[in-house]
Amino acid sequence: MHGAAPPTFTAIAPGAGAQVAPPPGLLALAAEVERAKQGLASKGDLAPYFVGYDLSDLETVTVTAQDGALVFSGDSALRALGVDVRVGSNELDSTHPIDGGFDRSRSSPEFVPIESDSVPVLRHLAWMATDRAYRQAAERFLAVQAASKVKVDIEDRSGDFSREPAVVHYAPPAELALDRAGWERTARELSARFRGKAHVLSSSVTFEGRATTRWIANSDGTRIQTGEPGYRILVRATAKADDGMELSRTETFEAATLAGLPEPGGVASAIDQVIDDLGALRQAPPAEPYLGPAILVGRAAGVFFHEIFGHRMEGERQKSEEEGQTFAKKVGHGVMPSFISVYDDPTLARFGSTDLNGFYRFDNQGVPAQRASLVKSGVLEGFLMSRVPVRGVTRSNGHGRAALGAAPVARQANLVVETSRAVSRDELRRELVQEAERQGKDYGLLFAEIEGGFTQTQRFSTQGFKVLPVLVYRVFTDGRPDQLIRGVDIIGTPLTALTTILAAGDDYAVFNGTCGAESGWVPVSAVSPSLLVRKIEVALRDKGSDKSPVMAPPAVPASDQGSAP
Amino acid sequence: MKLRLAMLLSGLVALGGAARSAAGAAPVQTAATGDQVVRRALADELGRSMSDLVIPSSSRPYHIGYSVVDTDLLSVLAELGKTEIDQRLQMRRLLVSVRVGSPELDSSDSRDGLEVGTSVPLDDDYFALRHALWRSTDEQYKEALEAFARKKNQIRTQMADRADDYPDLAAEPPHQTVVPGPSVDLDAIRAEARTLADRASAVFAGAPGLLTGMATVLVHRTRRRLLTSDQTWADEAHVLASLSLFAQAQADDGMHLGFEQAVTLSAPGKLPSPDVVEAAARRLADRLLAARTAPLAENGTAVVLFEDAAAAQLMRALLVDRLDGSPPPRYLAGEDDSLASKLGLKVAAPLLDVYDDPTVSSGSDDSPLWGTYVADDEGVPARRVSLIERGVLKTLLMSRAPRKEIRASNGHFRLGRGVSIGNLFVSSRTRLSRKRLLDLARRKARAGGAATRVYVVRRLGSPRAFASPGGASPASAMGFEPPLRPRGGLAGIEAYLVSDHGEEPVRGLVLESLELRTLKDVIGVGDTPYVHNHLEMRAPASIVTPALLVEGVDVRRYTGQNPKLPSYPAP
């Protein structure tokens, strides 16, 4: 055991880097903000106290191939405008929870022209969208006022919208510069590695490039342009065990620059590993229900923390009385072992040489990205905050995030789990075996890969989580070689899982992915060392019942196997 | 609203089947030529599946059909002169049909034809295609076995024997159809399409009083290759194109008005000149602005002249779904909602004839018809089907799924829709000029008393459209037009009150009690057919109809609450 060196990150401050001249479209939106405020000022107590625009200009290129042939190649460009109009005051406004729950009725995003010389049209469409949003806000504010007379208010009366200073920042727009024809060639070549692999039922290799330029203008005086490029390679494959169980493997590579993506040789190796993994999984015995010690290896531990802990740190969940509020009143209390600390920091651009998916400079409400310390030495310190205050926390920490045009809520960005007491991977295995023996088990489990998961945070639900591992091994106490098993999900409730973390490794790893929640899909990362947990519960996965294909796949000439035509 | 459009566009890509043969060109029906990779992959996997695909002690497939649908689509949407959507998509979808059992009783059910299929390689890669075929065939075979067992069990335990039995699959000789179709380079016309949409929609930006206005251009080339185990091969390509205008305004009392109009394209893939489209946009804007200040409709009874799109929408709402001759599922209780019980009976006024003819490629004004094809999606040659003669129902549209009264296909199976129309023509042996129709309407109105008025309706919609601009959307202008449901009334979105002094726009007109029997109240038919191209779910179709004059229509003023006017002025 040793004091672990903290992971090495590269952070970029929100205001750092070159700036450009303010774009005319953004200035036009800013002018519309002021015009809306003035135009609606005569509405008295129904005049808006806040008007904000969040425009996303998204360019994408997507290329997908399977079995050496192109399935899809396309590009798209669109601009979506989200509008936030609030009636009332920062303390009580039109978004205030009624019946314990937040208003989710924000208008659909307005699609606006993609051409840069379209300022008059942009202003006209912004006006139409603002008028619609204003009417909704005014109507809902009256409903909030009416509800206050007949319903018990929520317990947390910390106000509805934080006051934040104005920010002005004009970063260069994002640009998408890639060789699409080259991607098509490479996707064909890489996907051809699946050719003739009889146990692989379906497969695909996808290259995606996206350039998102965002404009934020609001009545606080904030004016922001940011450019966020992103690139991804996605490898997917499925197989089927003889008992009908569906098996899948996914490998993703994400980067902020083209250069950050692996060379084709690196992707080819990953594909070969996916092919081998599926072959091994087909032969692996099905798992059995289990409650006992387990190791979550690096990336798997990151996903595990994202699902069971990160979502429950999101600010709005501490306030909405539809939510379980697992940690709402636990600030200052120990919630996990004292050697664990957790924070979320969107300003982290890289971990080592790996780009982090959750990096951004300003959130979708125009608040600078900031580190949010969630757990310090096992004690809960705070939450992920949008501009919706919660009990004892009046300011945003730059985590108000949303997909294209959706209403922002507090979300994770780069969730980092740190340990102050690390052991080597080998030591972690030894401790796993010891713990299994102590619990009278023949084996402990080792989760090497997790493809995702979900968590239920609302009161009407089980408030549990389910995490979906794909590579799980039995680590036997009698020294037998590890045994790959298949067909389990990790289930449980967060407090139980977090308080039984026994040890952490010194092997930090990154999971890059996308996360879906109330405000849509946003890119996220999770960084964690491997974790040994005293009690992990696994349940059998719904396995499907269709038999393997009746006929063998069509024969591929030996000369054609593993190569594009 | 526009998000929905984008999704619908994706839906179109999901399944093609567009039909339009080269203007004036006779369909070619020869042996297959070219593109041998796809056909060879289909034939080899089909042959292997027919001989080797069997689970021991279970039925083998007795019929397999493979459809490969290539879609190449260009769509542009501009609002107030600026482009918002500009997308070009290419996709290839595979649809596999596997039947087990026998033609007398098999695994098919009434949902056949509604599948969207799976995405398969765009490249003509023999192995990749065969791999995809292998996977889909296996899945469909297993589903067919399950469906067949379920069907047999239900028949055995739940259903009385049918008195007059008929098979599940009608016999059909093999057919060979090859229609190369016109080629169109969508990349070459992409900039032109964008300019056209920008210029057309810019007209609305210059029309004070309009809330907004859009123009859409859609060009869509599809190629469907079908190979069946009974040796039918149908390789057919078509291009369909549309250019549509949509504008929206709000009256001073808050009522919303959304007018739309399709601009006829003279040849597939060939776009009209900007001048033509701008002129059409100006006319649309003028009509909409005139309607914005128009009086409201009155309650009462009316003689209504349905013309242009409204006549086609009326026929679609009242008749099209009911022409589907698919047999009722033999294993489920429930009523047969087709018009089979009315075969040989009067369903419309004696002056009306209705037929469907997918073999016609253009309307009388040379407008391309979307519902044109040579062989349907089961490979059966399309043919003209006379549906209603002098008001009497003669037959229904059929696929190879027979029914008691009609035992053979008439070539109307459509991927993405099931049994449906191709080009539905409404005609009459007695055609009247517009002037004579209006004269007749006035005479009927005078005879009906003071509360009887005459209206001209050019476009129908849901009454909800008066409250929400979403009621008429650019999606409908692109051909994605859900059928109107007459229950609860239909709105005369673009309507005019006819008096002795002329025709004046009117707002808030709702037409009530429209149902199939309304066709018996048609008292006059115009002399100028209007072509209405649209999608029946995902199957391109056309309705070609002259104006229809209907008497005894109950009308009322829209009574819903109007939205408020904008809370502050436009920039």
Short mmCIF file of C-alpha atoms in Angstrom, two decimals, chain B residues 169-433:
data_model
loop_
_atom_site.label_atom_id
_atom_site.label_comp_id
_atom_site.label_asym_id
_atom_site.label_seq_id
_atom_site.Cartn_x
_atom_site.Cartn_y
_atom_site.Cartn_z
CA LEU B 169 -51.01 -16.64 -50.84
CA ALA B 170 -52.47 -16.39 -54.30
CA ALA B 171 -50.67 -18.17 -57.12
CA GLU B 172 -48.78 -15.89 -59.44
CA PRO B 173 -46.52 -16.73 -62.36
CA PRO B 174 -42.94 -15.48 -62.23
CA HIS B 175 -42.49 -11.97 -63.53
CA GLN B 176 -39.39 -10.25 -64.81
CA THR B 177 -39.42 -6.45 -64.64
CA VAL B 178 -36.56 -4.05 -65.20
CA VAL B 179 -37.18 -0.30 -65.20
CA PRO B 180 -33.84 1.51 -65.15
CA GLY B 181 -35.45 4.85 -64.37
CA PRO B 182 -33.95 8.26 -64.93
CA SER B 183 -30.64 9.10 -63.38
CA VAL B 184 -30.16 12.30 -61.47
CA ASP B 185 -26.98 13.67 -59.97
CA LEU B 186 -28.15 15.05 -56.65
CA ASP B 187 -24.81 16.62 -55.90
CA ALA B 188 -25.05 18.56 -59.14
CA ILE B 189 -28.43 20.06 -58.28
CA ARG B 190 -27.81 20.58 -54.57
CA ALA B 191 -26.72 24.20 -54.88
CA GLU B 192 -29.57 24.90 -57.29
CA ALA B 193 -32.08 23.39 -54.83
CA ARG B 194 -30.74 25.54 -52.04
CA THR B 195 -30.91 28.70 -54.11
CA LEU B 196 -34.43 27.85 -55.14
CA ALA B 197 -35.62 27.27 -51.58
CA ASP B 198 -33.85 30.40 -50.35
CA ARG B 199 -35.33 32.59 -53.07
CA ALA B 200 -38.84 31.21 -52.73
CA SER B 201 -38.92 31.57 -48.96
CA ALA B 202 -37.37 35.04 -49.19
CA VAL B 203 -40.64 36.17 -50.77
CA PHE B 204 -42.32 35.57 -47.40
CA ALA B 205 -39.71 37.68 -45.62
CA GLY B 206 -40.78 40.59 -47.74
CA ALA B 207 -44.48 40.20 -47.02
CA PRO B 208 -45.46 42.29 -43.97
CA GLY B 209 -48.11 40.54 -41.94
CA LEU B 210 -46.75 37.05 -42.31
CA LEU B 211 -45.30 35.37 -39.25
CA THR B 212 -43.03 33.13 -41.24
CA GLY B 213 -42.71 31.24 -44.50
CA MET B 214 -40.76 28.26 -45.74
CA ALA B 215 -39.86 26.50 -48.94
CA THR B 216 -38.80 22.90 -49.22
CA VAL B 217 -37.17 21.00 -52.02
CA LEU B 218 -37.05 17.23 -51.97
CA VAL B 219 -35.50 15.05 -54.66
CA HIS B 220 -35.54 11.37 -53.99
CA ARG B 221 -34.24 8.56 -56.16
CA THR B 222 -35.10 5.01 -55.21
CA ARG B 223 -34.24 1.70 -56.72
CA ARG B 224 -35.99 -1.42 -55.50
CA ARG B 225 -34.71 -4.84 -56.40
CA LEU B 226 -36.92 -7.78 -55.54
CA LEU B 227 -36.10 -11.44 -55.90
CA THR B 228 -38.50 -14.15 -54.80
CA SER B 229 -38.25 -17.89 -54.56
CA ASP B 230 -40.85 -18.21 -57.31
CA GLN B 231 -38.31 -16.59 -59.63
CA THR B 232 -39.82 -13.16 -59.82
CA TRP B 233 -37.25 -10.43 -60.38
CA ALA B 234 -38.26 -6.77 -60.30
CA ASP B 235 -35.61 -4.08 -60.59
CA GLU B 236 -37.22 -0.68 -60.76
CA ALA B 237 -35.88 2.83 -60.19
CA HIS B 238 -37.74 6.10 -59.98
CA VAL B 239 -37.13 9.71 -59.08
CA LEU B 240 -39.67 11.79 -57.27
CA ALA B 241 -39.33 15.44 -56.54
CA SER B 242 -41.35 18.05 -54.78
CA LEU B 243 -41.14 21.72 -54.17
CA SER B 244 -43.50 23.03 -51.55
CA LEU B 245 -44.31 26.35 -50.01
CA PHE B 246 -45.73 27.03 -46.57
CA ALA B 247 -46.57 30.35 -44.99
CA GLN B 248 -48.11 31.28 -41.70
CA ALA B 249 -49.97 34.31 -40.43
CA GLN B 250 -52.11 35.29 -37.48
CA ALA B 251 -55.36 37.19 -37.74
CA ASP B 252 -56.08 40.12 -35.45
CA ASP B 253 -58.34 37.92 -33.32
CA GLY B 254 -55.43 35.48 -32.81
CA MET B 255 -56.57 32.75 -35.21
CA HIS B 256 -53.67 31.05 -36.95
CA LEU B 257 -53.64 30.51 -40.68
CA GLY B 258 -51.17 28.24 -42.41
CA PHE B 259 -51.37 27.97 -46.19
CA GLU B 260 -49.33 25.57 -48.23
CA GLN B 261 -48.92 24.76 -51.87
CA ALA B 262 -47.01 22.30 -53.98
CA VAL B 263 -45.29 23.61 -57.09
CA THR B 264 -45.48 21.18 -59.96
CA LEU B 265 -42.21 19.89 -61.31
CA SER B 266 -42.25 19.34 -65.02
CA ALA B 267 -39.80 16.43 -65.07
CA PRO B 268 -38.32 14.26 -62.40
CA GLY B 269 -35.25 15.78 -60.85
CA LYS B 270 -35.53 18.93 -62.91
CA LEU B 271 -36.17 21.94 -60.77
CA PRO B 272 -38.32 24.85 -61.90
CA SER B 273 -36.81 28.28 -62.38
CA PRO B 274 -36.60 30.60 -59.37
CA ASP B 275 -38.91 33.03 -61.14
CA VAL B 276 -41.68 30.45 -61.34
CA VAL B 277 -41.34 29.55 -57.68
CA GLU B 278 -41.11 33.14 -56.52
CA ALA B 279 -44.28 33.94 -58.41
CA ALA B 280 -46.05 31.01 -56.75
CA ALA B 281 -44.80 32.14 -53.35
CA ARG B 282 -46.08 35.66 -53.98
CA ARG B 283 -49.51 34.30 -54.92
CA LEU B 284 -49.57 32.17 -51.78
CA ALA B 285 -48.56 35.15 -49.64
CA ASP B 286 -51.24 37.32 -51.25
CA ARG B 287 -53.94 34.74 -50.62
CA LEU B 288 -52.82 34.26 -47.02
CA LEU B 289 -52.69 37.97 -46.31
CA ALA B 290 -56.17 38.38 -47.76
CA ALA B 291 -57.43 35.54 -45.55
CA ARG B 292 -55.81 37.12 -42.50
CA THR B 293 -58.39 39.89 -42.48
CA ALA B 294 -61.27 37.78 -43.80
CA PRO B 295 -64.58 37.42 -41.94
CA LEU B 296 -65.41 34.27 -40.01
CA ALA B 297 -67.58 31.52 -41.43
CA GLU B 298 -71.22 31.18 -40.40
CA ASN B 299 -73.04 28.16 -39.03
CA GLY B 300 -75.43 26.42 -41.36
CA THR B 301 -75.58 24.18 -44.38
CA ALA B 302 -73.46 24.58 -47.46
CA VAL B 303 -72.83 23.54 -50.96
CA VAL B 304 -69.07 23.10 -51.04
CA LEU B 305 -66.77 23.02 -54.02
CA PHE B 306 -63.70 21.02 -53.01
CA GLU B 307 -60.99 21.95 -55.46
CA ASP B 308 -57.23 21.57 -55.84
CA ALA B 309 -55.67 19.79 -52.86
CA ALA B 310 -58.95 19.77 -50.94
CA ALA B 311 -60.63 17.44 -53.44
CA ALA B 312 -57.78 14.97 -53.16
CA GLN B 313 -57.68 15.28 -49.38
CA LEU B 314 -61.40 14.61 -49.24
CA MET B 315 -61.08 11.44 -51.33
CA ARG B 316 -58.16 10.30 -49.23
CA ALA B 317 -59.95 10.93 -45.95
CA LEU B 318 -63.15 9.21 -47.00
CA LEU B 319 -62.09 6.46 -49.34
CA VAL B 320 -58.43 5.49 -49.63
CA ASP B 321 -58.04 3.40 -46.47
CA ARG B 322 -61.29 1.59 -47.19
CA LEU B 323 -60.09 0.41 -50.60
CA ASP B 324 -57.58 -1.97 -49.01
CA GLY B 325 -58.82 -5.45 -49.87
CA SER B 326 -56.52 -7.29 -47.46
CA PRO B 327 -58.42 -10.13 -45.85
CA PRO B 328 -59.24 -9.83 -42.18
CA PRO B 329 -56.84 -11.91 -40.08
CA ARG B 330 -58.27 -15.42 -40.11
CA TYR B 331 -57.22 -16.01 -36.54
CA LEU B 332 -58.70 -12.94 -34.89
CA ALA B 333 -62.26 -12.06 -34.10
CA GLY B 334 -63.44 -8.68 -35.30
CA GLU B 335 -65.10 -6.86 -38.09
CA ASP B 336 -63.71 -6.53 -41.56
CA ASP B 337 -63.49 -2.74 -42.03
CA SER B 338 -62.88 -2.85 -45.75
CA LEU B 339 -65.59 -2.05 -48.25
CA ALA B 340 -65.96 -5.71 -49.23
CA SER B 341 -69.53 -5.82 -47.95
CA LYS B 342 -70.41 -3.06 -50.39
CA LEU B 343 -69.12 -4.74 -53.52
CA GLY B 344 -71.75 -4.31 -56.21
CA LEU B 345 -73.51 -1.63 -54.19
CA LYS B 346 -73.72 2.11 -54.60
CA VAL B 347 -71.09 3.95 -52.55
CA ALA B 348 -70.93 7.23 -54.45
CA ALA B 349 -72.96 9.45 -56.70
CA PRO B 350 -73.68 7.88 -60.09
CA LEU B 351 -71.62 10.56 -61.82
CA LEU B 352 -68.43 9.37 -60.11
CA ASP B 353 -65.87 6.88 -61.43
CA VAL B 354 -62.77 5.95 -59.48
CA TYR B 355 -59.88 3.83 -60.64
CA ASP B 356 -56.29 3.24 -59.66
CA ASP B 357 -53.61 3.04 -62.31
CA PRO B 358 -49.94 2.86 -61.31
CA THR B 359 -48.91 2.47 -64.94
CA VAL B 360 -49.65 6.10 -65.77
CA SER B 361 -46.61 8.25 -65.22
CA SER B 362 -48.02 11.74 -65.49
CA GLY B 363 -51.20 13.72 -65.14
CA SER B 364 -52.97 15.46 -67.95
CA ASP B 365 -50.92 18.60 -67.36
CA ASP B 366 -47.72 16.54 -67.55
CA SER B 367 -47.32 16.61 -63.76
CA PRO B 368 -45.31 13.60 -62.66
CA LEU B 369 -47.25 11.12 -60.55
CA TRP B 370 -45.57 9.72 -57.47
CA GLY B 371 -47.60 6.53 -57.40
CA THR B 372 -46.24 5.18 -60.67
CA TYR B 373 -44.66 1.73 -60.87
CA VAL B 374 -44.45 -1.17 -63.26
CA ALA B 375 -44.39 -4.02 -60.77
CA ASP B 376 -45.61 -3.78 -57.21
CA ASP B 377 -43.46 -4.72 -54.25
CA GLU B 378 -44.41 -8.38 -54.61
CA GLY B 379 -43.30 -8.22 -58.24
CA VAL B 380 -46.84 -8.42 -59.60
CA PRO B 381 -47.35 -6.23 -62.65
CA ALA B 382 -49.26 -3.07 -61.89
CA ARG B 383 -52.53 -2.66 -63.68
CA ARG B 384 -55.44 -0.32 -63.93
CA VAL B 385 -58.14 -1.31 -61.48
CA SER B 386 -61.59 0.12 -61.90
CA LEU B 387 -62.84 0.56 -58.36
CA ILE B 388 -66.04 2.57 -58.65
CA GLU B 389 -68.08 2.78 -61.83
CA ARG B 390 -71.05 5.13 -61.94
CA GLY B 391 -71.03 5.16 -58.17
CA VAL B 392 -71.03 1.38 -57.77
CA LEU B 393 -68.14 -0.37 -56.01
CA LYS B 394 -66.63 -2.96 -58.36
CA THR B 395 -63.54 -4.28 -56.62
CA LEU B 396 -60.82 -3.49 -54.10
CA LEU B 397 -57.03 -3.10 -54.20
CA MET B 398 -55.26 -6.41 -53.67
CA SER B 399 -51.89 -7.90 -52.93
CA ARG B 400 -51.21 -11.64 -53.20
CA ALA B 401 -53.21 -12.13 -49.98
CA PRO B 402 -56.61 -13.13 -51.37
CA ARG B 403 -59.96 -12.67 -49.75
CA LYS B 404 -63.21 -14.52 -50.20
CA GLU B 405 -64.52 -12.15 -52.82
CA ILE B 406 -61.29 -11.45 -54.72
CA ARG B 407 -58.80 -14.24 -55.23
CA ALA B 408 -55.88 -12.63 -57.06
CA SER B 409 -53.52 -9.71 -56.77
CA ASN B 410 -54.06 -6.65 -58.88
CA GLY B 411 -50.57 -5.33 -58.20
CA HIS B 412 -51.08 -3.04 -55.23
CA PHE B 413 -48.70 -4.28 -52.55
CA ARG B 414 -46.49 -1.40 -51.39
CA LEU B 415 -43.49 -1.64 -49.10
CA GLY B 416 -43.93 0.58 -46.11
CA ARG B 417 -47.71 0.62 -46.41
CA GLY B 418 -49.13 -2.78 -47.25
CA VAL B 419 -51.98 -2.74 -49.74
CA SER B 420 -52.59 0.77 -50.98
CA ILE B 421 -53.21 3.05 -53.89
CA GLY B 422 -50.66 3.94 -56.52
CA ASN B 423 -52.27 6.64 -58.65
CA LEU B 424 -55.92 7.04 -57.72
CA PHE B 425 -57.96 8.78 -60.42
CA VAL B 426 -61.36 10.32 -59.86
CA SER B 427 -63.32 11.05 -63.00
CA SER B 428 -66.77 11.54 -64.36
CA ARG B 429 -68.50 11.09 -67.61
CA THR B 430 -70.12 14.46 -66.94
CA ARG B 431 -67.54 17.16 -66.40
CA LEU B 432 -68.40 20.78 -65.74
CA SER B 433 -66.37 23.92 -66.08
#
